[in-house]
PDB file of C-alpha atoms in Angstrom:
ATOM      1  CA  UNK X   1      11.817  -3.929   7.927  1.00  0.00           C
ATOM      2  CA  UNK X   2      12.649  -7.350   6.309  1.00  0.00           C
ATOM      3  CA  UNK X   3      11.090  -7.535   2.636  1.00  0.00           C
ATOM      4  CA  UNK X   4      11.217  -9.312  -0.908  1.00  0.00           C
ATOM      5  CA  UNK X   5      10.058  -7.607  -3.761  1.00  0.00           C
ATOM      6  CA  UNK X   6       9.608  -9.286  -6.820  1.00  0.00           C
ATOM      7  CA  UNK X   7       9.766  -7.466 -10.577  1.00  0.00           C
ATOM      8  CA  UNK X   8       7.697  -8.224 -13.512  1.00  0.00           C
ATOM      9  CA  UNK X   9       7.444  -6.398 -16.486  1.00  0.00           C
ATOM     10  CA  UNK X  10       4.636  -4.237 -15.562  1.00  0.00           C
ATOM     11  CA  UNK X  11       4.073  -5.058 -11.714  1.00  0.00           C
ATOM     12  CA  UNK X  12       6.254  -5.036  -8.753  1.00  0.00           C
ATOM     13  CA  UNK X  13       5.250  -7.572  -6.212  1.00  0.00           C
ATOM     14  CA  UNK X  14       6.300  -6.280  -2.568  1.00  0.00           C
ATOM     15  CA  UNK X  15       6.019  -9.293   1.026  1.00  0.00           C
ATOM     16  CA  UNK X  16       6.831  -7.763   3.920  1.00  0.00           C
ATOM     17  CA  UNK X  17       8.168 -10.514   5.581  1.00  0.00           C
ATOM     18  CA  UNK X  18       6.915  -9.439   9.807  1.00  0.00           C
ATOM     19  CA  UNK X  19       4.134 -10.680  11.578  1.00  0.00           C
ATOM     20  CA  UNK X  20       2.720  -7.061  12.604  1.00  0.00           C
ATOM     21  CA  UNK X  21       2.350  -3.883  10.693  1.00  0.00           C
ATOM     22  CA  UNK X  22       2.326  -1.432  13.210  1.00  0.00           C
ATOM     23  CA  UNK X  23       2.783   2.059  14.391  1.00  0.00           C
ATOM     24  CA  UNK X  24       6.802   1.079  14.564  1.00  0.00           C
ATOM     25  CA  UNK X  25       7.116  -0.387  11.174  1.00  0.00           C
ATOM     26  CA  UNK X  26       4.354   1.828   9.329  1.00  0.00           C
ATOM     27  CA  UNK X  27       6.671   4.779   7.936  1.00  0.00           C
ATOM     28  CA  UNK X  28       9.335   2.809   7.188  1.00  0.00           C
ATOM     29  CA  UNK X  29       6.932   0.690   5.569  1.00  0.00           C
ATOM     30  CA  UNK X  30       5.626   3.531   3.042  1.00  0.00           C
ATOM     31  CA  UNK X  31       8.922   4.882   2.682  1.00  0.00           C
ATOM     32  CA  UNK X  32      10.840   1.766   1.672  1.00  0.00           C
ATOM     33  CA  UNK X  33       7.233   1.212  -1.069  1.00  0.00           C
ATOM     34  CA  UNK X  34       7.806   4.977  -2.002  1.00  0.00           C
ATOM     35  CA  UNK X  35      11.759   5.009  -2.781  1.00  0.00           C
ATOM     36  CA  UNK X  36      11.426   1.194  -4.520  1.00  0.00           C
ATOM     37  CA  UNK X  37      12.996   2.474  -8.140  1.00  0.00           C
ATOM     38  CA  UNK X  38      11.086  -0.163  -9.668  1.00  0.00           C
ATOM     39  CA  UNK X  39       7.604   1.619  -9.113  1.00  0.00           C
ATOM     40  CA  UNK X  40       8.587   4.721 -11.610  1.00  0.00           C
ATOM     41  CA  UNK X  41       6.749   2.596 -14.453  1.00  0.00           C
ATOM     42  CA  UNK X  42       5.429  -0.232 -12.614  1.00  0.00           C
ATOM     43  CA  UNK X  43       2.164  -1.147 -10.768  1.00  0.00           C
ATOM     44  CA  UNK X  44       2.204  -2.331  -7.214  1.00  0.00           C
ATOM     45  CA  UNK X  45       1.125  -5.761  -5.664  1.00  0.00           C
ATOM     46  CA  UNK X  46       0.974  -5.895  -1.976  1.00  0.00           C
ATOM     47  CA  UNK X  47       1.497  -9.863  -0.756  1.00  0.00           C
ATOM     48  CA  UNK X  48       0.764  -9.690   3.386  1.00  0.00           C
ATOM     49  CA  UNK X  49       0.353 -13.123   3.686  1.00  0.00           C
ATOM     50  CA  UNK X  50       3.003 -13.104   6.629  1.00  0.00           C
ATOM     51  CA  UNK X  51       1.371 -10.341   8.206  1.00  0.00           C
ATOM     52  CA  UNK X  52      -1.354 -11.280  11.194  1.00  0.00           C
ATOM     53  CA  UNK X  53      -2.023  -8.532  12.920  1.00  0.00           C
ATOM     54  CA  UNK X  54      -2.109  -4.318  12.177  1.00  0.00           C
ATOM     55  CA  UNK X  55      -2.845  -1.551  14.124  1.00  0.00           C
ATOM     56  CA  UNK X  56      -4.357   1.690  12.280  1.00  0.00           C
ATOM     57  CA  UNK X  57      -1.162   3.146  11.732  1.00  0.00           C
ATOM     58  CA  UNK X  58      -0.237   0.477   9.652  1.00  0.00           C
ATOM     59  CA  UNK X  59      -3.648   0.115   8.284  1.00  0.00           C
ATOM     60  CA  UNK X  60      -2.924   4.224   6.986  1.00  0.00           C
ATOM     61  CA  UNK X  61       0.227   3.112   6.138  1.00  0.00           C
ATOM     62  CA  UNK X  62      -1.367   0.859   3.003  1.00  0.00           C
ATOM     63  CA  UNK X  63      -3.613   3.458   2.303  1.00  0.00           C
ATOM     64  CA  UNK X  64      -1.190   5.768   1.769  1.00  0.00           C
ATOM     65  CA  UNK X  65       0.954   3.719  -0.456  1.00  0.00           C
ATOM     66  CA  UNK X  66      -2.333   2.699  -2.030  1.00  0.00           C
ATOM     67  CA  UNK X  67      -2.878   6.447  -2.527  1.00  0.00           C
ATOM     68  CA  UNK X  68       0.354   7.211  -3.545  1.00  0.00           C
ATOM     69  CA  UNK X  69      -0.003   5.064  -6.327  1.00  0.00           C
ATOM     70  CA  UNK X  70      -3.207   6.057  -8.044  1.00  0.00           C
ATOM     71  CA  UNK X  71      -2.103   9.636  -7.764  1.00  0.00           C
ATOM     72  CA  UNK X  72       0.668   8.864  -9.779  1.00  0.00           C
ATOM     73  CA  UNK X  73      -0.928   6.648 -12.568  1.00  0.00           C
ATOM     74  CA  UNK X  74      -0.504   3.303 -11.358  1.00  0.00           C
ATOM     75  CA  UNK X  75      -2.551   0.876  -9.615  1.00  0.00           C
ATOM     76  CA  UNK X  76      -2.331  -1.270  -6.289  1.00  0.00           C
ATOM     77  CA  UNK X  77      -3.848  -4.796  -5.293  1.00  0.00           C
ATOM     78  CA  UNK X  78      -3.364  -6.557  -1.911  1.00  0.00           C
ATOM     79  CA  UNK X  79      -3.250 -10.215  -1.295  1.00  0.00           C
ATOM     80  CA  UNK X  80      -2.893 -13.075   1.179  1.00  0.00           C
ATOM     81  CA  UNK X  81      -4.741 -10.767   3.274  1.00  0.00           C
ATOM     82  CA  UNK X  82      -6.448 -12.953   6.807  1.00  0.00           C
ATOM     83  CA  UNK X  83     -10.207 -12.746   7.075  1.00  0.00           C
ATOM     84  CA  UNK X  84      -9.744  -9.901  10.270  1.00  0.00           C
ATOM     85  CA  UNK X  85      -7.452  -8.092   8.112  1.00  0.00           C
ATOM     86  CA  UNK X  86     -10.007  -8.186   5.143  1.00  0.00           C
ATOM     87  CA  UNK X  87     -12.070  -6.647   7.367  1.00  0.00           C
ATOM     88  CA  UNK X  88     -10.523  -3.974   8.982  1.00  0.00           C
ATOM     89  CA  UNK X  89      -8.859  -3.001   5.634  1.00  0.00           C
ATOM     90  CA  UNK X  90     -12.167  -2.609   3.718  1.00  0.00           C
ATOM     91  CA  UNK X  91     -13.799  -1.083   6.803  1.00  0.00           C
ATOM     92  CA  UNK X  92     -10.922   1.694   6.363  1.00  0.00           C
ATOM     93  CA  UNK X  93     -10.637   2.157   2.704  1.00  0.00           C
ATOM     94  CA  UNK X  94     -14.141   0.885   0.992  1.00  0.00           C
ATOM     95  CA  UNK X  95     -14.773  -0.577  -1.773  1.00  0.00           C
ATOM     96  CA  UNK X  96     -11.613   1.819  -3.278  1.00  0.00           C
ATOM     97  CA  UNK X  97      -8.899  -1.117  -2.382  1.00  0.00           C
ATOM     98  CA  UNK X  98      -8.411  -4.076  -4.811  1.00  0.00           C
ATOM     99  CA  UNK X  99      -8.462  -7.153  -2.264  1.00  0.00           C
ATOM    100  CA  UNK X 100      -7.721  -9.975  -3.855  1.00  0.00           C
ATOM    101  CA  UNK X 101      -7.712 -13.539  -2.375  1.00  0.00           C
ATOM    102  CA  UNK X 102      -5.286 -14.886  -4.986  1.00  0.00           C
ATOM    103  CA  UNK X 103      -1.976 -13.721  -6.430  1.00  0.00           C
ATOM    104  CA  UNK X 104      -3.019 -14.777  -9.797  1.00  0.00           C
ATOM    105  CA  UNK X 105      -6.499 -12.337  -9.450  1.00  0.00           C
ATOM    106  CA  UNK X 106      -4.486  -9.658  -7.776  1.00  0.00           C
ATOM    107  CA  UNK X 107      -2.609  -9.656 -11.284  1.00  0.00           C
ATOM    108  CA  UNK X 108      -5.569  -9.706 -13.153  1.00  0.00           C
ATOM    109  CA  UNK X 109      -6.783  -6.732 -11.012  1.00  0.00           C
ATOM    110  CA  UNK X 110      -4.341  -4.499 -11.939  1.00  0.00           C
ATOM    111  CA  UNK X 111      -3.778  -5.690 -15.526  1.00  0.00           C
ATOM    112  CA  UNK X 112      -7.269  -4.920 -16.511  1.00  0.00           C
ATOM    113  CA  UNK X 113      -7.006  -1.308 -14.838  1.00  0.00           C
ATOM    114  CA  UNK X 114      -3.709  -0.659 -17.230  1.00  0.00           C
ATOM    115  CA  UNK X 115      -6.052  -1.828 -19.738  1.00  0.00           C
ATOM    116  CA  UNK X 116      -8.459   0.722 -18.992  1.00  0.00           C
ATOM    117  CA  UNK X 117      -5.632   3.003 -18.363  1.00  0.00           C
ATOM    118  CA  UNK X 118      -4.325   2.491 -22.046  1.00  0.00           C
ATOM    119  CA  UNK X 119      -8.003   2.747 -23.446  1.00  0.00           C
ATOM    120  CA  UNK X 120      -8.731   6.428 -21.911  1.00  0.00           C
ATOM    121  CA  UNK X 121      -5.720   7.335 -22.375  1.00  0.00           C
ATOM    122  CA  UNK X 122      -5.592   6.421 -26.294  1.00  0.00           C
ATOM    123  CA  UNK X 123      -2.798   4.216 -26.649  1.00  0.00           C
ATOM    124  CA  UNK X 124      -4.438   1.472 -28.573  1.00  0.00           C
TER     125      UNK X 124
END
């Protein structure tokens, strides 16, 4: 699976860089989001602007990574998602996904949940 990740201070911003996320590419997909060292402390933003087409195994595939983060104290957003893929995404995982339609909201998304995150928490 061809990639680019991109680390900020607190978010980790991961393209896949194929047209299709499917049942070939979906565990290597969560694996390769799972093992990224940069995610220990990090939050995760999911860029599939290249991608035009998945099937449900790669649909399960972001849910799991989406999963896979909140169980573990961080959050997830998803952007440069296609209308379809909107669709079929939210149809999948409700209204528990962060879609964004911009990079710059995406980071907003998940800056005001380690916001909230901070606030429960008591470290302000």
């Amino acid at each position: 699976m061809k990639f680019k990740i991109d680390t900020k201070e607190k978010i980790v911003v991961f393209c896949p860089e194929e047209v299709a996320l499917d049942a070939n590419l979906s565990d290597q997909f969560v694996n390769t989001i799972i093992a990224l060292p940069e995610l220990d402390t990090r939050n995760l933003i999911l860029d599939i602007g290249s991608v035009d087409t998945m099937d449900q195994p790669g649909i399960q595939a972001i849910l799991t990574v989406y999963q896979y983060l909140y169980d573990n104290g961080r959050s997830c957003a998803i952007t440069g998602v296609n209308n379809t893929l909107t669709r079929d995404l939210k149809a999948a995982g409700g209204d528990m996904l962060n879609i964004a339609p911009t990079m710059a909201e995406a980071i907003d998304l998940i800056m005001m949940e380690e916001l909230e995150r901070e606030l429960l928490n008591g470290e302000l």
